[in-house]
Amino acid sequence: MANENHDPFHHDELNHSNFSFSQNFQGFDPSSHSTSFSDYLHGSMDYNTLSKAFDLSCSSSEVISSIDDNNTKKSSAGDLSSLVGISETPKSSESSSSNEAVIEEDSTNKKDKQPKLGCEDGDDEKSKKENKAKKKEKKVKEPRFAFLTKSEIDHLEDGYRWRKYGQKAVKNSPYPRSYYRCTSQKCIVKKRVERSYQDPSIVMTTYEGQHNHHCPATLRGNASSMLLSSSPSLFASSTSMGLEQRLHQDFFSQFLPTYSQSDQQIFHQNLPQPHQQQQQQQHQQQFQLRRDYGLLQDLLPSSFPGKQEP
DNA sequence: CGACTTTGACCAGCGC
DNA sequence: GCGCTGGTCAAAGTCG
């Protein structure tokens, strides 16, 4: 891996060097920790599972964290800053469990929303009551999965086609949050993209739902080989070659199938020539992130939106 | 002309 | 109940 001495993100600014998922995810207590980035990464799904995955070599990962819906109810849906650790104290313990209690839901439940104008009064009342009744039923959501990416561009190319359907200003942040839906028919997957205001180079992407179709784009170039070659050490710890392949296949096919291209755009456009080394370093870190995430994939519960059965 | 983005408005949930 | 905020809708605009 590239030398670690010149990576401000990695060590100086965000203090990733001591990062450990198992530690920080479970005992998340912002009031008693420093405000390093990693301290505030609180995680998703099964923390133990995650920690298992990242214990392998977390220090090298740029990211980037996975955040589940329950945890992000306040943070991701609220403000990314709580993830990054600079805003009001997050309510830390409210989500310590039940991460798997994600049940498939018709995410269109909000669409019962009445037409804005000219709705019949009687029916209006009626449907309002129905809506209330529905709400009283335990509200379940599509499983979500969020992860942080260091990137210059907000909407990362992931191979799927998305239609933007909304944008909102985020409280305490100069950066808006964008809402996307998968353009594929009958696919209800949504995606939310927002940028950290503390570190504008960090983008948080939240996926909600599961694609019910194949990725329209295929992985191009040598991304997967680069992926593996960028840090063979981690995969060396995984004894199965089949696993290894599945990992990055899953990851790329589900989220980042064409990422390598945007990577090149990102890092080659914006960095000055003298920093080529740093450039390469970042590049490698990006791939490492993806690889780690791929590993994560394999350990995810089946309810995870990006999880694909073999 | 279709696909997509922008943007203001609306609605629901939540905390006070 | 009220105000704030997140999430969504849908008309208008833009682009290829």
Short mmCIF file of C-alpha atoms (C1' of nucleotides) in Angstrom, two decimals:
data_model
loop_
_atom_site.label_atom_id
_atom_site.label_comp_id
_atom_site.label_asym_id
_atom_site.label_seq_id
_atom_site.Cartn_x
_atom_site.Cartn_y
_atom_site.Cartn_z
CA MET A 1 0.00 0.00 0.00
CA ALA A 2 1.09 3.51 -0.48
CA ASN A 3 3.03 5.14 2.22
CA GLU A 4 0.82 6.33 4.95
CA ASN A 5 2.71 9.36 5.99
CA HIS A 6 1.18 11.71 3.54
CA ASP A 7 -2.38 10.96 3.93
CA PRO A 8 -4.04 13.75 5.83
CA PHE A 9 -7.41 12.18 5.62
CA HIS A 10 -6.17 9.00 6.91
CA HIS A 11 -4.11 10.04 9.83
CA ASP A 12 -4.01 13.67 10.63
CA GLU A 13 -7.45 14.96 10.11
CA LEU A 14 -9.49 11.96 10.88
CA ASN A 15 -7.29 9.88 13.00
CA HIS A 16 -8.02 6.67 11.31
CA SER A 17 -4.94 5.06 12.58
CA ASN A 18 -6.57 3.81 15.70
CA PHE A 19 -9.76 2.97 14.11
CA SER A 20 -11.47 -0.20 15.03
CA PHE A 21 -14.95 -1.02 14.04
CA SER A 22 -15.68 -3.39 16.81
CA GLN A 23 -14.71 -0.86 19.34
CA ASN A 24 -16.28 2.20 17.97
CA PHE A 25 -19.44 0.77 16.67
CA GLN A 26 -20.54 -0.80 19.82
CA GLY A 27 -19.46 1.51 22.50
CA PHE A 28 -20.46 4.59 20.71
CA ASP A 29 -20.45 7.37 23.16
CA PRO A 30 -19.58 10.70 21.70
CA SER A 31 -19.51 12.44 24.97
CA SER A 32 -16.71 10.34 26.28
CA HIS A 33 -14.54 10.19 23.22
CA SER A 34 -12.53 12.46 21.18
CA THR A 35 -14.19 13.87 18.17
CA SER A 36 -12.26 11.92 15.69
CA PHE A 37 -14.08 10.78 12.69
CA SER A 38 -13.83 7.18 13.49
CA ASP A 39 -15.31 7.61 16.89
CA TYR A 40 -18.49 8.60 15.31
CA LEU A 41 -18.82 5.99 12.77
CA HIS A 42 -21.61 4.00 14.04
CA GLY A 43 -22.53 1.04 12.19
CA SER A 44 -25.04 -1.04 10.62
CA MET A 45 -26.64 -4.34 10.85
CA ASP A 46 -24.73 -6.62 12.99
CA TYR A 47 -21.90 -4.77 14.51
CA ASN A 48 -20.10 -7.87 15.46
CA THR A 49 -20.27 -9.03 11.94
CA LEU A 50 -18.94 -5.78 10.76
CA SER A 51 -16.21 -5.72 13.21
CA LYS A 52 -15.26 -9.17 12.20
CA ALA A 53 -15.02 -8.01 8.68
CA PHE A 54 -13.05 -4.91 9.40
CA ASP A 55 -10.87 -6.13 12.09
CA LEU A 56 -8.86 -7.57 9.35
CA SER A 57 -7.42 -4.36 8.24
CA CYS A 58 -9.47 -1.45 9.06
CA SER A 59 -6.72 1.00 9.34
CA SER A 60 -6.31 1.10 5.68
CA SER A 61 -9.83 1.76 4.80
CA GLU A 62 -10.75 5.25 3.96
CA VAL A 63 -14.10 4.88 4.84
CA ILE A 64 -15.89 4.55 5.35
CA SER A 65 -18.50 3.15 7.17
CA SER A 66 -21.71 1.41 6.76
CA ILE A 67 -24.62 2.86 8.55
CA ASP A 68 -27.92 1.23 8.97
CA ASP A 69 -31.27 2.72 8.89
CA ASN A 70 -31.88 2.59 12.54
CA ASN A 71 -28.77 4.39 13.26
CA THR A 72 -29.23 6.83 10.54
CA LYS A 73 -32.72 7.65 11.42
CA LYS A 74 -31.38 10.59 13.23
CA SER A 75 -28.07 10.90 11.62
CA SER A 76 -28.23 10.08 8.02
CA ALA A 77 -31.71 11.19 7.66
CA GLY A 78 -30.87 13.96 9.97
CA ASP A 79 -27.46 15.27 9.45
CA LEU A 80 -24.40 13.61 8.36
CA SER A 81 -22.54 15.69 10.83
CA SER A 82 -23.47 13.42 13.63
CA LEU A 83 -21.63 10.74 11.84
CA VAL A 84 -18.67 12.91 11.44
CA GLY A 85 -18.95 14.04 14.92
CA ILE A 86 -19.39 17.71 15.10
CA SER A 87 -22.93 18.44 15.77
CA GLU A 88 -25.27 17.94 18.63
CA THR A 89 -24.83 14.84 20.62
CA PRO A 90 -26.32 11.95 18.78
CA LYS A 91 -28.62 9.69 20.66
CA SER A 92 -26.23 6.93 20.88
CA SER A 93 -27.93 4.02 22.37
CA GLU A 94 -31.30 4.12 20.83
CA SER A 95 -30.37 1.76 18.13
CA SER A 96 -28.09 -0.67 19.70
CA SER A 97 -30.10 -3.61 18.60
CA SER A 98 -32.84 -4.51 16.20
CA ASN A 99 -30.74 -3.77 13.26
CA GLU A 100 -31.93 -6.84 11.53
CA ALA A 101 -35.48 -6.11 12.22
CA VAL A 102 -35.92 -4.74 8.82
CA ILE A 103 -38.92 -6.01 7.08
CA GLU A 104 -39.78 -5.64 3.50
CA GLU A 105 -42.12 -2.81 3.11
CA ASP A 106 -44.03 -1.29 0.34
CA SER A 107 -42.06 1.87 0.22
CA THR A 108 -44.84 3.48 -1.68
CA ASN A 109 -46.84 3.82 1.44
CA LYS A 110 -46.24 7.47 1.38
CA LYS A 111 -47.74 7.68 -1.98
CA ASP A 112 -51.13 7.24 -0.46
CA LYS A 113 -50.66 10.85 -0.15
CA GLN A 114 -53.63 12.61 -1.57
CA PRO A 115 -53.44 14.71 -4.64
CA LYS A 116 -52.77 18.18 -3.61
CA LEU A 117 -55.83 19.79 -5.00
CA GLY A 118 -59.42 19.01 -5.64
CA CYS A 119 -59.72 15.85 -3.67
CA GLU A 120 -63.18 14.88 -2.66
CA ASP A 121 -63.86 15.90 0.91
CA GLY A 122 -65.46 12.71 2.11
CA ASP A 123 -62.86 10.51 0.60
CA ASP A 124 -60.24 12.80 1.94
CA GLU A 125 -61.41 12.26 5.48
CA LYS A 126 -61.69 8.60 4.89
CA SER A 127 -58.27 8.22 3.46
CA LYS A 128 -56.81 10.29 6.22
CA LYS A 129 -58.20 7.86 8.70
CA GLU A 130 -56.88 5.01 6.69
CA ASN A 131 -53.51 6.62 6.64
CA LYS A 132 -53.57 7.05 10.35
CA ALA A 133 -54.51 3.46 10.81
CA LYS A 134 -51.67 2.46 8.60
CA LYS A 135 -49.30 4.56 10.55
CA LYS A 136 -50.39 2.97 13.75
CA GLU A 137 -49.35 -0.30 12.39
CA LYS A 138 -45.76 -0.69 13.09
CA LYS A 139 -43.91 1.27 10.55
CA VAL A 140 -41.44 -0.81 8.72
CA LYS A 141 -39.01 0.42 6.17
CA GLU A 142 -37.01 -0.89 3.36
CA PRO A 143 -33.64 -1.98 4.58
CA ARG A 144 -31.12 0.71 4.09
CA PHE A 145 -27.47 0.79 3.86
CA ALA A 146 -25.28 3.82 3.92
CA PHE A 147 -21.63 4.23 3.37
CA LEU A 148 -19.20 7.06 3.26
CA THR A 149 -17.00 7.69 0.32
CA LYS A 150 -14.28 10.15 -0.21
CA SER A 151 -15.06 11.64 -3.52
CA GLU A 152 -15.19 14.91 -5.34
CA ILE A 153 -18.41 14.14 -7.01
CA ASP A 154 -21.69 13.68 -5.26
CA HIS A 155 -23.46 11.22 -7.39
CA LEU A 156 -21.10 8.35 -7.91
CA GLU A 157 -21.53 6.24 -10.94
CA ASP A 158 -22.67 2.87 -9.76
CA GLY A 159 -23.92 1.30 -12.92
CA TYR A 160 -27.57 1.77 -12.25
CA ARG A 161 -29.61 4.55 -13.70
CA TRP A 162 -31.08 6.97 -11.26
CA ARG A 163 -33.60 9.71 -11.55
CA LYS A 164 -33.33 12.56 -9.19
CA TYR A 165 -36.65 13.32 -7.62
CA GLY A 166 -35.77 15.77 -4.96
CA GLN A 167 -33.20 17.84 -3.26
CA LYS A 168 -33.29 19.31 0.16
CA ALA A 169 -31.17 21.63 2.11
CA VAL A 170 -29.72 19.87 5.09
CA LYS A 171 -29.81 21.48 8.44
CA ASN A 172 -26.44 22.77 9.54
CA SER A 173 -24.95 21.94 6.23
CA PRO A 174 -24.26 24.05 3.19
CA TYR A 175 -24.55 20.98 1.06
CA PRO A 176 -27.93 19.77 -0.09
CA ARG A 177 -29.12 16.20 0.06
CA SER A 178 -30.25 14.67 -3.18
CA TYR A 179 -32.82 11.97 -3.58
CA TYR A 180 -32.67 9.48 -6.41
CA ARG A 181 -34.85 6.64 -7.55
CA CYS A 182 -33.84 3.79 -9.76
CA THR A 183 -35.27 4.42 -13.19
CA SER A 184 -35.91 0.80 -13.87
CA GLN A 185 -39.55 -0.10 -14.00
CA LYS A 186 -40.91 -1.64 -10.85
CA CYS A 187 -37.63 -1.12 -9.09
CA ILE A 188 -38.23 0.81 -5.94
CA VAL A 189 -34.68 1.29 -4.89
CA LYS A 190 -33.86 4.74 -3.70
CA LYS A 191 -30.67 6.43 -2.99
CA ARG A 192 -29.81 9.47 -0.99
CA VAL A 193 -26.65 11.39 -1.43
CA GLU A 194 -25.27 14.03 0.80
CA ARG A 195 -21.93 15.55 1.49
CA SER A 196 -20.40 16.06 4.85
CA TYR A 197 -20.06 19.66 5.73
CA GLN A 198 -17.21 18.99 8.05
CA ASP A 199 -15.21 17.26 5.44
CA PRO A 200 -16.64 18.14 2.06
CA SER A 201 -14.61 15.44 0.45
CA ILE A 202 -16.81 12.85 2.10
CA VAL A 203 -19.99 11.78 0.47
CA MET A 204 -22.54 9.66 2.20
CA THR A 205 -24.66 7.51 -0.01
CA THR A 206 -27.64 5.71 1.39
CA TYR A 207 -29.32 2.96 -0.54
CA GLU A 208 -32.81 1.88 0.31
CA GLY A 209 -34.42 -1.20 -1.08
CA GLN A 210 -33.18 -3.89 -3.33
CA HIS A 211 -32.81 -3.88 -7.06
CA ASN A 212 -35.09 -6.38 -8.69
CA HIS A 213 -33.19 -6.32 -11.93
CA HIS A 214 -29.72 -6.66 -13.22
CA CYS A 215 -27.37 -3.81 -13.37
CA PRO A 216 -27.71 -2.15 -16.76
CA ALA A 217 -24.05 -1.42 -16.97
CA THR A 218 -21.25 -3.89 -16.72
CA LEU A 219 -18.03 -3.50 -14.96
CA ARG A 220 -15.58 -2.00 -17.29
CA GLY A 221 -11.89 -2.08 -17.56
CA ASN A 222 -9.67 -3.74 -15.09
CA ALA A 223 -11.33 -2.50 -12.03
CA SER A 224 -11.66 -5.87 -10.47
CA SER A 225 -8.12 -6.85 -11.10
CA MET A 226 -6.94 -3.53 -9.79
CA LEU A 227 -9.14 -4.05 -6.86
CA LEU A 228 -7.47 -7.22 -5.95
CA SER A 229 -3.99 -6.19 -6.73
CA SER A 230 -4.28 -2.99 -4.80
CA SER A 231 -3.99 -4.80 -1.54
CA PRO A 232 -3.65 -8.48 -1.74
CA SER A 233 -2.94 -8.74 1.93
CA LEU A 234 -6.47 -8.62 3.01
CA PHE A 235 -7.59 -11.20 0.60
CA ALA A 236 -4.70 -13.29 1.56
CA SER A 237 -6.41 -13.68 4.84
CA SER A 238 -9.40 -15.00 3.12
CA THR A 239 -8.57 -18.47 2.07
CA SER A 240 -11.17 -18.97 -0.53
CA MET A 241 -10.64 -17.74 -4.00
CA GLY A 242 -14.30 -18.22 -4.68
CA LEU A 243 -15.14 -15.94 -1.87
CA GLU A 244 -12.74 -13.40 -3.09
CA GLN A 245 -14.33 -13.31 -6.47
CA ARG A 246 -17.80 -13.25 -5.12
CA LEU A 247 -16.96 -10.41 -2.84
CA HIS A 248 -16.00 -7.96 -5.40
CA GLN A 249 -18.51 -9.20 -7.87
CA ASP A 250 -21.28 -8.56 -5.44
CA PHE A 251 -20.02 -5.24 -4.50
CA PHE A 252 -19.41 -3.98 -7.95
CA SER A 253 -22.49 -5.36 -9.47
CA GLN A 254 -24.66 -3.96 -6.81
CA PHE A 255 -23.19 -0.60 -6.20
CA LEU A 256 -20.12 0.34 -8.03
CA PRO A 257 -19.83 -1.47 -11.29
CA THR A 258 -18.38 1.40 -13.17
CA TYR A 259 -16.68 3.11 -10.38
CA SER A 260 -13.23 2.78 -11.69
CA GLN A 261 -13.97 5.22 -14.40
CA SER A 262 -15.25 7.91 -12.16
CA ASP A 263 -12.33 7.31 -9.95
CA GLN A 264 -10.00 8.22 -12.67
CA GLN A 265 -11.99 11.29 -13.37
CA ILE A 266 -12.02 12.28 -9.79
CA PHE A 267 -8.46 11.86 -8.94
CA HIS A 268 -6.83 12.72 -12.16
CA GLN A 269 -8.71 15.86 -12.79
CA ASN A 270 -8.36 17.53 -9.51
CA LEU A 271 -4.94 16.84 -8.26
CA PRO A 272 -1.91 18.74 -9.33
CA GLN A 273 0.85 16.93 -11.07
CA PRO A 274 3.41 17.04 -8.24
CA HIS A 275 1.09 15.02 -6.09
CA GLN A 276 1.05 12.03 -8.25
CA GLN A 277 2.06 9.80 -5.46
CA GLN A 278 -0.66 11.03 -3.27
CA GLN A 279 -2.97 10.64 -6.17
CA GLN A 280 -2.11 7.06 -6.57
CA GLN A 281 -2.43 6.58 -2.89
CA GLN A 282 -5.93 7.93 -2.86
CA HIS A 283 -6.76 5.82 -5.79
CA GLN A 284 -5.62 2.75 -4.01
CA GLN A 285 -7.50 3.70 -0.93
CA GLN A 286 -10.63 4.01 -2.93
CA PHE A 287 -10.18 0.54 -4.16
CA GLN A 288 -9.44 -0.68 -0.76
CA LEU A 289 -12.64 0.81 0.43
CA ARG A 290 -14.50 -1.04 -2.20
CA ARG A 291 -12.73 -4.20 -1.42
CA ASP A 292 -13.45 -3.91 2.26
CA TYR A 293 -17.00 -3.22 1.43
CA GLY A 294 -17.03 -6.25 -0.76
CA LEU A 295 -15.85 -8.28 2.13
CA LEU A 296 -18.57 -6.78 4.17
CA GLN A 297 -21.06 -7.87 1.59
CA ASP A 298 -20.30 -11.43 2.24
CA LEU A 299 -21.10 -11.06 5.86
CA LEU A 300 -24.24 -9.11 5.49
CA PRO A 301 -27.63 -10.38 6.47
CA SER A 302 -29.80 -11.25 3.56
CA SER A 303 -32.01 -8.30 4.27
CA PHE A 304 -29.26 -6.00 3.25
CA PRO A 305 -30.32 -4.25 0.07
CA GLY A 306 -27.10 -4.77 -1.68
CA LYS A 307 -26.80 -8.36 -0.71
CA GLN A 308 -27.05 -10.73 -3.57
CA GLU A 309 -27.57 -14.35 -3.23
CA PRO A 310 -25.17 -16.38 -5.26
"C1'" DC B 1 -39.70 14.31 -27.85
"C1'" DG B 2 -38.32 11.62 -24.16
"C1'" DA B 3 -35.39 11.45 -20.27
"C1'" DC B 4 -33.75 13.84 -16.76
"C1'" DT B 5 -33.06 17.84 -13.37
"C1'" DT B 6 -34.64 21.72 -10.69
"C1'" DT B 7 -37.41 23.65 -7.36
"C1'" DG B 8 -41.27 25.16 -4.65
"C1'" DA B 9 -44.96 23.12 -2.28
"C1'" DC B 10 -46.96 19.72 0.43
"C1'" DC B 11 -47.26 16.16 3.98
"C1'" DA B 12 -45.85 13.32 7.96
"C1'" DG B 13 -43.24 12.57 11.99
"C1'" DC B 14 -41.14 14.23 15.93
"C1'" DG B 15 -39.84 17.08 19.83
"C1'" DC B 16 -41.05 20.76 22.74
"C1'" DG C 1 -50.81 22.48 19.05
"C1'" DC C 2 -46.95 24.36 16.88
"C1'" DG C 3 -42.80 24.59 14.51
"C1'" DC C 4 -39.06 22.27 12.47
"C1'" DT C 5 -37.21 18.90 9.44
"C1'" DG C 6 -37.04 15.01 6.24
"C1'" DG C 7 -39.07 12.97 2.35
"C1'" DT C 8 -41.83 13.20 -1.79
"C1'" DC C 9 -44.53 15.16 -5.53
"C1'" DA C 10 -45.12 17.32 -9.77
"C1'" DA C 11 -44.84 21.27 -12.91
"C1'" DA C 12 -41.55 23.61 -15.39
"C1'" DG C 13 -37.17 23.77 -17.35
"C1'" DT C 14 -33.11 21.70 -19.66
"C1'" DC C 15 -30.61 18.67 -22.53
"C1'" DG C 16 -29.35 15.47 -26.13
#
